[in-house]
Amino acid sequence: RPTRALDVAEVSIPARRIQGRASLAKAYLYFGGSLFNDNDGNDGPDMSVELQVPGAADFAEVRGAALYRSMPIPGFPEVTLYTVRADITELIRSAGGEMTGSYKVRGFASDIFYRDQRHTAANASFSVVLIYEEPRLPPRTIAIFDGMQEVLGSTLTLDLGGFFVSPVPSGSLTFYALEGDCNPGPGDCGMGNNLSGAERIRVRASDPAREITLSDPLNPPNDIFNRTINTVEPPGRNIPGTDIDEFDISRALKPGDMSVEVEITTPTARNGNSGELVGLAYVIVGVDVFAPELRVDSRIEIRSEKGQRLPGYLPGEPLRIDYVLSNTGNLPATAVKLVADLPANVTNFEIAEQPADAMVTVDKSGGAA
């Protein structure tokens, strides 16, 4: 229930959220909110805003490339919810590539009144999604749902996959919800307890015994859409119409899992004041990859039989070529097989060095020699 309009909306991404040597791979801006059919001149989605990113001297216009709108909402024929997605990768890079710091949005024509009255579903917000690379971190597989899916007195189930949980299960889930209702009534938004019914997010993978209900000190398990943002510093509380939170879901995963099921439930509206209307903008699941990563060194150095590096060599002179196989991953490798077909004139080969405690066997039957 917004009480005022902001000329500039601002959020700060703290340095603790992104490692110091990280480089930007991709960045998106999501913005949106409510849209009332009341012929007030603000009856269509606003597809562009002005954004100032960290390091930039001024605002720049950002136009969305994708628009997502909700279906008609039962009990609320006068309102729809929507989000717009814009790629802001080059905007951040042109400002120096800094990802932490202040992001400011202005010029968003948000529709937060039905005619001239406040409305329980009124909301307006934005979110920044940053995908970055850092060599010291484990690789991560990212699965994302985005759009605009309304949930009101119902349960929505999302299947997110495309990853493989490694021997060390580790992952997180972040959601962004446009959320306008407070329960059981407008005076109870700050109670932290949804008295009108189940309001929760459950995450499960292949093992039902590992199912978890998302919660943390800011988000009770029965009131998950409670107007908080735990991805900023300090965490945001009682933010009208917005919920952006991240949770550790490692306990729900086990090695070998290739998908997770995300179940989102909100209570049914009663008498216009109860229930919970949520517009789900995105759900992002990130799964850390813990696995060996084997690479063959492509630098083949040609040396003499005694190991000397020569500026040139004569036909028939004995040469030595080294193949180096390195594990650049974050777990030991087992049952590794290196295959090299050797030319017919090769006279001998040997394993010059092997990993500690490794058992190395050689099959000399392959190749031309």
mmCIF file of C-alpha atoms in Angstrom:
data_model
loop_
_atom_site.group_PDB
_atom_site.id
_atom_site.type_symbol
_atom_site.label_atom_id
_atom_site.label_comp_id
_atom_site.label_asym_id
_atom_site.label_seq_id
_atom_site.Cartn_x
_atom_site.Cartn_y
_atom_site.Cartn_z
ATOM 1 C CA ARG A 1 0.000 0.000 0.000
ATOM 2 C CA PRO A 2 2.208 2.805 -1.195
ATOM 3 C CA THR A 3 1.821 6.055 0.704
ATOM 4 C CA ARG A 4 3.865 8.275 -1.583
ATOM 5 C CA ALA A 5 5.572 8.434 -4.958
ATOM 6 C CA LEU A 6 9.367 8.576 -5.218
ATOM 7 C CA ASP A 7 11.044 10.742 -7.812
ATOM 8 C CA VAL A 8 14.141 8.529 -7.525
ATOM 9 C CA ALA A 9 14.234 4.957 -6.203
ATOM 10 C CA GLU A 10 17.634 3.808 -4.984
ATOM 11 C CA VAL A 11 19.222 0.588 -3.762
ATOM 12 C CA SER A 12 22.794 -0.249 -2.762
ATOM 13 C CA ILE A 13 24.442 -3.584 -3.483
ATOM 14 C CA PRO A 14 27.018 -4.170 -0.731
ATOM 15 C CA ALA A 15 30.613 -5.155 -1.453
ATOM 16 C CA ARG A 16 30.226 -8.329 0.622
ATOM 17 C CA ARG A 17 27.838 -9.743 -1.990
ATOM 18 C CA ILE A 18 30.358 -9.731 -4.855
ATOM 19 C CA GLN A 19 34.013 -10.789 -4.687
ATOM 20 C CA GLY A 20 36.545 -8.041 -5.340
ATOM 21 C CA ARG A 21 38.095 -9.569 -8.477
ATOM 22 C CA ALA A 22 34.789 -10.448 -10.106
ATOM 23 C CA SER A 23 34.097 -9.325 -13.667
ATOM 24 C CA LEU A 24 30.647 -8.707 -15.092
ATOM 25 C CA ALA A 25 29.259 -11.311 -17.483
ATOM 26 C CA LYS A 26 25.627 -10.184 -17.801
ATOM 27 C CA ALA A 27 23.288 -7.726 -16.079
ATOM 28 C CA TYR A 28 19.529 -7.209 -16.224
ATOM 29 C CA LEU A 29 17.162 -4.605 -14.842
ATOM 30 C CA TYR A 30 13.623 -5.701 -13.996
ATOM 31 C CA PHE A 31 10.993 -3.084 -13.223
ATOM 32 C CA GLY A 32 7.224 -3.139 -12.977
ATOM 33 C CA GLY A 33 4.178 -3.028 -10.780
ATOM 34 C CA SER A 34 0.428 -2.604 -10.836
ATOM 35 C CA LEU A 35 -1.625 -1.301 -13.735
ATOM 36 C CA PHE A 36 -5.212 -0.166 -13.142
ATOM 37 C CA ASN A 37 -7.886 0.014 -15.813
ATOM 38 C CA ASP A 38 -9.354 3.349 -14.738
ATOM 39 C CA ASN A 39 -8.860 5.633 -17.777
ATOM 40 C CA ASP A 40 -6.503 7.929 -15.900
ATOM 41 C CA GLY A 41 -4.013 8.244 -18.741
ATOM 42 C CA ASN A 42 -1.683 5.709 -17.169
ATOM 43 C CA ASP A 43 -3.269 2.531 -18.476
ATOM 44 C CA GLY A 44 -0.355 0.917 -20.335
ATOM 45 C CA PRO A 45 3.001 -0.511 -19.249
ATOM 46 C CA ASP A 46 5.904 1.907 -19.011
ATOM 47 C CA MET A 47 8.641 0.303 -21.104
ATOM 48 C CA SER A 48 11.508 2.646 -20.270
ATOM 49 C CA VAL A 49 13.144 4.220 -17.238
ATOM 50 C CA GLU A 50 16.286 6.196 -16.491
ATOM 51 C CA LEU A 51 19.004 4.342 -14.608
ATOM 52 C CA GLN A 52 22.215 5.491 -12.944
ATOM 53 C CA VAL A 53 24.656 2.656 -12.257
ATOM 54 C CA PRO A 54 27.727 2.663 -9.964
ATOM 55 C CA GLY A 55 30.518 4.770 -11.428
ATOM 56 C CA ALA A 56 28.259 6.664 -13.851
ATOM 57 C CA ALA A 57 28.096 10.452 -13.670
ATOM 58 C CA ASP A 58 24.452 10.677 -14.702
ATOM 59 C CA PHE A 59 21.290 8.777 -15.595
ATOM 60 C CA ALA A 60 20.867 6.956 -18.901
ATOM 61 C CA GLU A 61 17.662 5.841 -20.576
ATOM 62 C CA VAL A 62 17.032 2.118 -20.439
ATOM 63 C CA ARG A 63 14.333 0.605 -22.610
ATOM 64 C CA GLY A 64 12.965 -2.838 -21.878
ATOM 65 C CA ALA A 65 13.250 -5.618 -24.438
ATOM 66 C CA ALA A 66 10.708 -7.985 -22.846
ATOM 67 C CA LEU A 67 7.285 -7.338 -21.314
ATOM 68 C CA TYR A 68 5.460 -9.808 -19.066
ATOM 69 C CA ARG A 69 1.849 -9.307 -17.898
ATOM 70 C CA SER A 70 -0.347 -11.289 -15.564
ATOM 71 C CA MET A 71 -3.516 -13.031 -16.585
ATOM 72 C CA PRO A 72 -6.836 -11.630 -15.294
ATOM 73 C CA ILE A 73 -6.785 -11.873 -11.505
ATOM 74 C CA PRO A 74 -9.864 -13.436 -9.863
ATOM 75 C CA GLY A 75 -11.561 -10.873 -7.656
ATOM 76 C CA PHE A 76 -9.457 -8.032 -9.047
ATOM 77 C CA PRO A 77 -10.786 -7.303 -12.569
ATOM 78 C CA GLU A 78 -9.511 -3.732 -12.376
ATOM 79 C CA VAL A 79 -5.824 -4.570 -12.045
ATOM 80 C CA THR A 80 -3.035 -6.456 -13.783
ATOM 81 C CA LEU A 81 0.599 -6.849 -12.758
ATOM 82 C CA TYR A 82 3.551 -6.581 -15.113
ATOM 83 C CA THR A 83 7.344 -6.561 -15.303
ATOM 84 C CA VAL A 84 9.763 -5.325 -17.938
ATOM 85 C CA ARG A 85 13.255 -6.754 -18.464
ATOM 86 C CA ALA A 86 16.149 -4.745 -19.902
ATOM 87 C CA ASP A 87 19.745 -5.768 -20.608
ATOM 88 C CA ILE A 88 22.046 -3.283 -18.828
ATOM 89 C CA THR A 89 25.344 -5.130 -19.349
ATOM 90 C CA GLU A 90 26.929 -2.554 -21.637
ATOM 91 C CA LEU A 91 25.666 0.340 -19.524
ATOM 92 C CA ILE A 92 27.558 -0.990 -16.499
ATOM 93 C CA ARG A 93 30.666 -1.774 -18.532
ATOM 94 C CA SER A 94 30.731 1.702 -20.051
ATOM 95 C CA ALA A 95 30.702 3.159 -16.524
ATOM 96 C CA GLY A 96 33.776 1.138 -15.550
ATOM 97 C CA GLY A 97 32.264 -2.270 -14.818
ATOM 98 C CA GLU A 98 31.715 -1.632 -11.106
ATOM 99 C CA MET A 99 28.872 -3.810 -9.804
ATOM 100 C CA THR A 100 28.645 -2.850 -6.129
ATOM 101 C CA GLY A 101 27.325 0.481 -5.009
ATOM 102 C CA SER A 102 24.230 2.553 -5.683
ATOM 103 C CA TYR A 103 21.682 1.943 -8.441
ATOM 104 C CA LYS A 104 19.129 4.719 -8.995
ATOM 105 C CA VAL A 105 15.957 4.569 -11.093
ATOM 106 C CA ARG A 106 13.755 7.487 -12.087
ATOM 107 C CA GLY A 107 11.174 8.323 -14.738
ATOM 108 C CA PHE A 108 9.034 5.247 -14.088
ATOM 109 C CA ALA A 109 5.329 6.014 -14.586
ATOM 110 C CA SER A 110 4.009 3.718 -11.874
ATOM 111 C CA ASP A 111 0.268 3.273 -11.436
ATOM 112 C CA ILE A 112 -0.316 2.999 -7.677
ATOM 113 C CA PHE A 113 -3.848 4.393 -7.419
ATOM 114 C CA TYR A 114 -7.158 2.996 -8.625
ATOM 115 C CA ARG A 115 -8.893 6.125 -9.817
ATOM 116 C CA ASP A 116 -7.955 8.429 -6.913
ATOM 117 C CA GLN A 117 -7.933 5.777 -4.212
ATOM 118 C CA ARG A 118 -5.301 3.523 -2.694
ATOM 119 C CA HIS A 119 -5.604 -0.125 -3.641
ATOM 120 C CA THR A 120 -4.529 -3.294 -1.899
ATOM 121 C CA ALA A 121 -2.639 -4.563 -4.995
ATOM 122 C CA ALA A 122 -0.825 -1.292 -5.755
ATOM 123 C CA ASN A 123 2.938 -1.685 -6.112
ATOM 124 C CA ALA A 124 5.988 -0.487 -8.033
ATOM 125 C CA SER A 125 9.580 -1.688 -7.776
ATOM 126 C CA PHE A 126 12.764 -2.665 -9.568
ATOM 127 C CA SER A 127 15.439 -5.335 -9.211
ATOM 128 C CA VAL A 128 18.974 -5.722 -10.580
ATOM 129 C CA VAL A 129 20.303 -9.182 -11.509
ATOM 130 C CA LEU A 130 24.079 -9.476 -11.890
ATOM 131 C CA ILE A 131 25.864 -12.516 -13.320
ATOM 132 C CA TYR A 132 29.611 -12.363 -12.810
ATOM 133 C CA GLU A 133 32.782 -14.431 -13.121
ATOM 134 C CA GLU A 134 35.460 -14.958 -10.480
ATOM 135 C CA PRO A 135 38.202 -17.574 -11.058
ATOM 136 C CA ARG A 136 38.510 -18.436 -7.353
ATOM 137 C CA LEU A 137 34.844 -19.387 -7.041
ATOM 138 C CA PRO A 138 33.471 -22.801 -8.016
ATOM 139 C CA PRO A 139 31.655 -22.893 -11.345
ATOM 140 C CA ARG A 140 27.915 -22.348 -11.007
ATOM 141 C CA THR A 141 24.978 -23.452 -13.115
ATOM 142 C CA ILE A 142 22.127 -20.930 -13.168
ATOM 143 C CA ALA A 143 18.491 -21.787 -13.928
ATOM 144 C CA ILE A 144 15.978 -18.944 -14.172
ATOM 145 C CA PHE A 145 12.234 -18.510 -14.510
ATOM 146 C CA ASP A 146 11.091 -15.016 -15.360
ATOM 147 C CA GLY A 147 7.808 -13.572 -16.482
ATOM 148 C CA MET A 148 4.763 -12.496 -14.534
ATOM 149 C CA GLN A 149 2.851 -15.283 -12.832
ATOM 150 C CA GLU A 150 0.077 -14.295 -10.439
ATOM 151 C CA VAL A 151 -0.544 -16.448 -7.361
ATOM 152 C CA LEU A 152 -3.694 -15.819 -5.302
ATOM 153 C CA GLY A 153 -5.213 -18.447 -3.058
ATOM 154 C CA SER A 154 -3.448 -21.137 -5.029
ATOM 155 C CA THR A 155 -0.255 -23.125 -5.427
ATOM 156 C CA LEU A 156 2.153 -22.650 -8.311
ATOM 157 C CA THR A 157 4.790 -25.281 -9.023
ATOM 158 C CA LEU A 158 7.893 -24.497 -11.068
ATOM 159 C CA ASP A 159 10.335 -27.128 -12.328
ATOM 160 C CA LEU A 160 13.809 -25.662 -12.752
ATOM 161 C CA GLY A 161 16.540 -27.848 -14.204
ATOM 162 C CA GLY A 162 19.475 -27.978 -16.551
ATOM 163 C CA PHE A 163 22.078 -28.552 -13.855
ATOM 164 C CA PHE A 164 23.780 -31.474 -12.142
ATOM 165 C CA VAL A 165 24.346 -31.511 -8.386
ATOM 166 C CA SER A 166 27.917 -32.577 -7.677
ATOM 167 C CA PRO A 167 29.257 -34.630 -4.734
ATOM 168 C CA VAL A 168 29.159 -31.485 -2.550
ATOM 169 C CA PRO A 169 25.561 -30.186 -2.764
ATOM 170 C CA SER A 170 25.514 -26.395 -2.699
ATOM 171 C CA GLY A 171 22.931 -24.000 -4.088
ATOM 172 C CA SER A 172 20.744 -20.971 -3.531
ATOM 173 C CA LEU A 173 17.352 -19.649 -4.623
ATOM 174 C CA THR A 174 16.410 -15.998 -5.122
ATOM 175 C CA PHE A 175 12.927 -14.714 -5.916
ATOM 176 C CA TYR A 176 11.458 -11.329 -6.820
ATOM 177 C CA ALA A 177 7.751 -10.902 -6.155
ATOM 178 C CA LEU A 178 5.456 -7.953 -6.756
ATOM 179 C CA GLU A 179 3.295 -8.279 -3.698
ATOM 180 C CA GLY A 180 0.523 -5.908 -2.810
ATOM 181 C CA ASP A 181 -1.663 -7.492 -0.189
ATOM 182 C CA CYS A 182 -1.140 -7.557 3.595
ATOM 183 C CA ASN A 183 -2.849 -10.051 5.831
ATOM 184 C CA PRO A 184 -5.194 -10.571 7.469
ATOM 185 C CA GLY A 185 -5.902 -6.888 6.822
ATOM 186 C CA PRO A 186 -4.233 -3.569 5.993
ATOM 187 C CA GLY A 187 -3.356 -2.904 9.630
ATOM 188 C CA ASP A 188 -1.398 -6.140 10.047
ATOM 189 C CA CYS A 189 1.399 -5.759 7.480
ATOM 190 C CA GLY A 190 4.155 -5.613 10.083
ATOM 191 C CA MET A 191 3.110 -8.626 12.151
ATOM 192 C CA GLY A 192 5.392 -11.097 10.395
ATOM 193 C CA ASN A 193 2.713 -13.773 10.680
ATOM 194 C CA ASN A 194 0.181 -14.540 8.004
ATOM 195 C CA LEU A 195 -2.989 -15.360 9.900
ATOM 196 C CA SER A 196 -5.182 -15.927 6.864
ATOM 197 C CA GLY A 197 -3.565 -19.119 5.623
ATOM 198 C CA ALA A 198 -0.446 -20.764 4.273
ATOM 199 C CA GLU A 199 1.943 -18.402 2.549
ATOM 200 C CA ARG A 200 5.156 -20.245 1.830
ATOM 201 C CA ILE A 201 7.724 -21.512 -0.637
ATOM 202 C CA ARG A 202 8.800 -25.144 -0.524
ATOM 203 C CA VAL A 203 11.796 -26.548 -2.406
ATOM 204 C CA ARG A 204 12.251 -30.221 -3.148
ATOM 205 C CA ALA A 205 14.462 -32.287 -5.423
ATOM 206 C CA SER A 206 14.595 -36.075 -5.898
ATOM 207 C CA ASP A 207 14.509 -36.970 -2.185
ATOM 208 C CA PRO A 208 11.175 -36.006 -0.510
ATOM 209 C CA ALA A 209 12.823 -36.274 2.898
ATOM 210 C CA ARG A 210 15.021 -33.292 2.002
ATOM 211 C CA GLU A 211 12.127 -30.925 1.262
ATOM 212 C CA ILE A 212 12.609 -27.512 2.889
ATOM 213 C CA THR A 213 10.320 -24.568 3.564
ATOM 214 C CA LEU A 214 12.210 -21.346 2.946
ATOM 215 C CA SER A 215 12.768 -19.111 5.961
ATOM 216 C CA ASP A 216 15.399 -16.945 7.624
ATOM 217 C CA PRO A 217 15.470 -14.337 10.413
ATOM 218 C CA LEU A 218 13.691 -11.840 8.132
ATOM 219 C CA ASN A 219 11.197 -14.254 6.564
ATOM 220 C CA PRO A 220 8.974 -16.512 8.718
ATOM 221 C CA PRO A 221 8.141 -19.844 7.071
ATOM 222 C CA ASN A 222 4.404 -19.008 7.058
ATOM 223 C CA ASP A 223 4.808 -15.412 5.835
ATOM 224 C CA ILE A 224 7.470 -15.540 3.162
ATOM 225 C CA PHE A 225 6.117 -12.620 1.098
ATOM 226 C CA ASN A 226 6.439 -10.110 3.927
ATOM 227 C CA ARG A 227 7.871 -7.043 2.151
ATOM 228 C CA THR A 228 11.568 -7.675 2.816
ATOM 229 C CA ILE A 229 14.758 -7.487 0.748
ATOM 230 C CA ASN A 230 17.684 -9.465 2.147
ATOM 231 C CA THR A 231 19.949 -8.992 -0.887
ATOM 232 C CA VAL A 232 20.872 -5.406 0.100
ATOM 233 C CA GLU A 233 22.781 -3.888 3.003
ATOM 234 C CA PRO A 234 21.197 -3.224 5.417
ATOM 235 C CA PRO A 235 18.308 -5.594 4.658
ATOM 236 C CA GLY A 236 15.095 -3.844 3.669
ATOM 237 C CA ARG A 237 12.007 -4.260 5.845
ATOM 238 C CA ASN A 238 8.420 -3.225 5.221
ATOM 239 C CA ILE A 239 9.058 -2.259 1.592
ATOM 240 C CA PRO A 240 5.602 -1.596 0.074
ATOM 241 C CA GLY A 241 4.670 -4.018 -2.630
ATOM 242 C CA THR A 242 8.052 -5.712 -2.978
ATOM 243 C CA ASP A 243 9.776 -8.872 -1.833
ATOM 244 C CA ILE A 244 13.293 -9.856 -3.003
ATOM 245 C CA ASP A 245 15.023 -12.552 -0.973
ATOM 246 C CA GLU A 246 17.756 -15.166 -1.331
ATOM 247 C CA PHE A 247 17.905 -18.517 0.505
ATOM 248 C CA ASP A 248 20.374 -21.370 0.829
ATOM 249 C CA ILE A 249 18.772 -24.544 -0.578
ATOM 250 C CA SER A 250 21.757 -26.887 -0.143
ATOM 251 C CA ARG A 251 19.829 -29.051 2.338
ATOM 252 C CA ALA A 252 17.245 -29.876 -0.344
ATOM 253 C CA LEU A 253 19.851 -31.190 -2.790
ATOM 254 C CA LYS A 254 21.727 -34.429 -3.043
ATOM 255 C CA PRO A 255 24.462 -35.555 -5.453
ATOM 256 C CA GLY A 256 23.093 -36.395 -8.878
ATOM 257 C CA ASP A 257 19.972 -34.191 -8.719
ATOM 258 C CA MET A 258 19.247 -32.491 -12.043
ATOM 259 C CA SER A 259 16.219 -30.338 -11.155
ATOM 260 C CA VAL A 260 14.327 -28.779 -8.286
ATOM 261 C CA GLU A 261 10.620 -28.240 -7.789
ATOM 262 C CA VAL A 262 9.632 -24.867 -6.344
ATOM 263 C CA GLU A 263 6.139 -24.790 -4.808
ATOM 264 C CA ILE A 264 4.677 -21.333 -4.102
ATOM 265 C CA THR A 265 1.462 -21.094 -2.071
ATOM 266 C CA THR A 266 -0.627 -18.088 -1.050
ATOM 267 C CA PRO A 267 -3.866 -18.006 0.977
ATOM 268 C CA THR A 268 -7.326 -17.382 -0.457
ATOM 269 C CA ALA A 269 -8.822 -13.897 -0.255
ATOM 270 C CA ARG A 270 -11.794 -13.417 2.065
ATOM 271 C CA ASN A 271 -13.956 -10.310 2.321
ATOM 272 C CA GLY A 272 -11.506 -8.302 0.239
ATOM 273 C CA ASN A 273 -8.987 -7.889 3.054
ATOM 274 C CA SER A 274 -7.544 -11.339 3.483
ATOM 275 C CA GLY A 275 -5.556 -13.579 1.182
ATOM 276 C CA GLU A 276 -2.329 -12.738 -0.576
ATOM 277 C CA LEU A 277 -1.854 -11.623 -4.174
ATOM 278 C CA VAL A 278 1.681 -12.221 -5.427
ATOM 279 C CA GLY A 279 3.056 -11.470 -8.882
ATOM 280 C CA LEU A 280 6.090 -13.678 -9.335
ATOM 281 C CA ALA A 281 8.648 -11.875 -11.524
ATOM 282 C CA TYR A 282 11.560 -14.309 -11.319
ATOM 283 C CA VAL A 283 12.936 -17.320 -9.496
ATOM 284 C CA ILE A 284 16.668 -17.974 -9.896
ATOM 285 C CA VAL A 285 18.343 -21.200 -8.770
ATOM 286 C CA GLY A 286 22.139 -21.278 -8.691
ATOM 287 C CA VAL A 287 23.914 -24.607 -8.128
ATOM 288 C CA ASP A 288 27.647 -24.677 -7.406
ATOM 289 C CA VAL A 289 29.596 -27.246 -9.396
ATOM 290 C CA PHE A 290 32.162 -29.225 -7.421
ATOM 291 C CA ALA A 291 33.931 -31.566 -9.818
ATOM 292 C CA PRO A 292 37.301 -32.306 -11.391
ATOM 293 C CA GLU A 293 38.090 -30.403 -14.565
ATOM 294 C CA LEU A 294 40.781 -31.985 -16.706
ATOM 295 C CA ARG A 295 42.750 -30.042 -19.283
ATOM 296 C CA VAL A 296 45.535 -31.150 -21.589
ATOM 297 C CA ASP A 297 48.269 -28.555 -21.836
ATOM 298 C CA SER A 298 48.308 -27.417 -25.443
ATOM 299 C CA ARG A 299 51.866 -26.094 -25.238
ATOM 300 C CA ILE A 300 53.890 -28.907 -26.741
ATOM 301 C CA GLU A 301 57.545 -28.170 -26.216
ATOM 302 C CA ILE A 302 60.046 -29.897 -28.529
ATOM 303 C CA ARG A 303 63.334 -30.666 -26.844
ATOM 304 C CA SER A 304 66.411 -32.782 -27.474
ATOM 305 C CA GLU A 305 66.924 -36.186 -25.969
ATOM 306 C CA LYS A 306 68.786 -34.537 -23.060
ATOM 307 C CA GLY A 307 65.980 -32.046 -22.467
ATOM 308 C CA GLN A 308 67.601 -29.076 -24.222
ATOM 309 C CA ARG A 309 65.388 -26.553 -26.004
ATOM 310 C CA LEU A 310 66.965 -26.082 -29.439
ATOM 311 C CA PRO A 311 66.345 -23.240 -31.910
ATOM 312 C CA GLY A 312 66.192 -25.868 -34.645
ATOM 313 C CA TYR A 313 66.754 -29.547 -35.243
ATOM 314 C CA LEU A 314 67.908 -31.916 -37.954
ATOM 315 C CA PRO A 315 65.899 -34.761 -39.496
ATOM 316 C CA GLY A 316 66.489 -37.965 -37.564
ATOM 317 C CA GLU A 317 67.523 -36.200 -34.359
ATOM 318 C CA PRO A 318 65.809 -37.635 -31.244
ATOM 319 C CA LEU A 319 63.110 -35.322 -29.879
ATOM 320 C CA ARG A 320 61.020 -35.292 -26.707
ATOM 321 C CA ILE A 321 57.414 -34.105 -26.557
ATOM 322 C CA ASP A 322 55.618 -33.666 -23.196
ATOM 323 C CA TYR A 323 51.877 -33.948 -22.662
ATOM 324 C CA VAL A 324 50.687 -32.387 -19.398
ATOM 325 C CA LEU A 325 47.267 -33.273 -17.980
ATOM 326 C CA SER A 326 46.108 -30.868 -15.255
ATOM 327 C CA ASN A 327 43.128 -30.974 -12.908
ATOM 328 C CA THR A 328 41.972 -27.374 -12.561
ATOM 329 C CA GLY A 329 38.715 -28.310 -10.838
ATOM 330 C CA ASN A 330 37.858 -28.350 -7.151
ATOM 331 C CA LEU A 331 37.632 -32.109 -6.495
ATOM 332 C CA PRO A 332 40.128 -34.956 -7.128
ATOM 333 C CA ALA A 333 39.648 -36.934 -10.324
ATOM 334 C CA THR A 334 39.485 -40.728 -10.550
ATOM 335 C CA ALA A 335 39.462 -43.184 -13.453
ATOM 336 C CA VAL A 336 41.104 -40.623 -15.733
ATOM 337 C CA LYS A 337 42.072 -41.814 -19.205
ATOM 338 C CA LEU A 338 44.475 -39.974 -21.498
ATOM 339 C CA VAL A 339 44.636 -41.294 -25.073
ATOM 340 C CA ALA A 340 47.447 -40.244 -27.417
ATOM 341 C CA ASP A 341 48.112 -41.933 -30.761
ATOM 342 C CA LEU A 342 51.871 -41.789 -31.241
ATOM 343 C CA PRO A 343 53.511 -41.471 -34.670
ATOM 344 C CA ALA A 344 55.140 -44.568 -36.162
ATOM 345 C CA ASN A 345 58.689 -43.285 -35.588
ATOM 346 C CA VAL A 346 58.269 -42.900 -31.832
ATOM 347 C CA THR A 347 60.727 -45.206 -30.088
ATOM 348 C CA ASN A 348 59.726 -44.889 -26.438
ATOM 349 C CA PHE A 349 57.638 -42.984 -23.918
ATOM 350 C CA GLU A 350 57.444 -42.745 -20.137
ATOM 351 C CA ILE A 351 55.339 -41.188 -17.356
ATOM 352 C CA ALA A 352 57.655 -38.423 -16.136
ATOM 353 C CA GLU A 353 55.552 -37.345 -13.141
ATOM 354 C CA GLN A 354 52.306 -38.468 -11.595
ATOM 355 C CA PRO A 355 50.043 -37.167 -8.833
ATOM 356 C CA ALA A 356 50.780 -38.264 -5.271
ATOM 357 C CA ASP A 357 48.989 -41.469 -4.244
ATOM 358 C CA ALA A 358 47.836 -42.074 -7.819
ATOM 359 C CA MET A 359 47.888 -45.456 -9.537
ATOM 360 C CA VAL A 360 48.929 -45.087 -13.159
ATOM 361 C CA THR A 361 48.691 -47.919 -15.689
ATOM 362 C CA VAL A 362 49.739 -47.812 -19.323
ATOM 363 C CA ASP A 363 48.306 -49.649 -22.299
ATOM 364 C CA LYS A 364 50.926 -49.744 -25.078
ATOM 365 C CA SER A 365 48.709 -51.410 -27.644
ATOM 366 C CA GLY A 366 47.065 -48.305 -29.096
ATOM 367 C CA GLY A 367 48.101 -45.884 -31.811
ATOM 368 C CA ALA A 368 50.312 -46.222 -34.854
ATOM 369 C CA ALA A 369 53.340 -47.401 -32.856
#
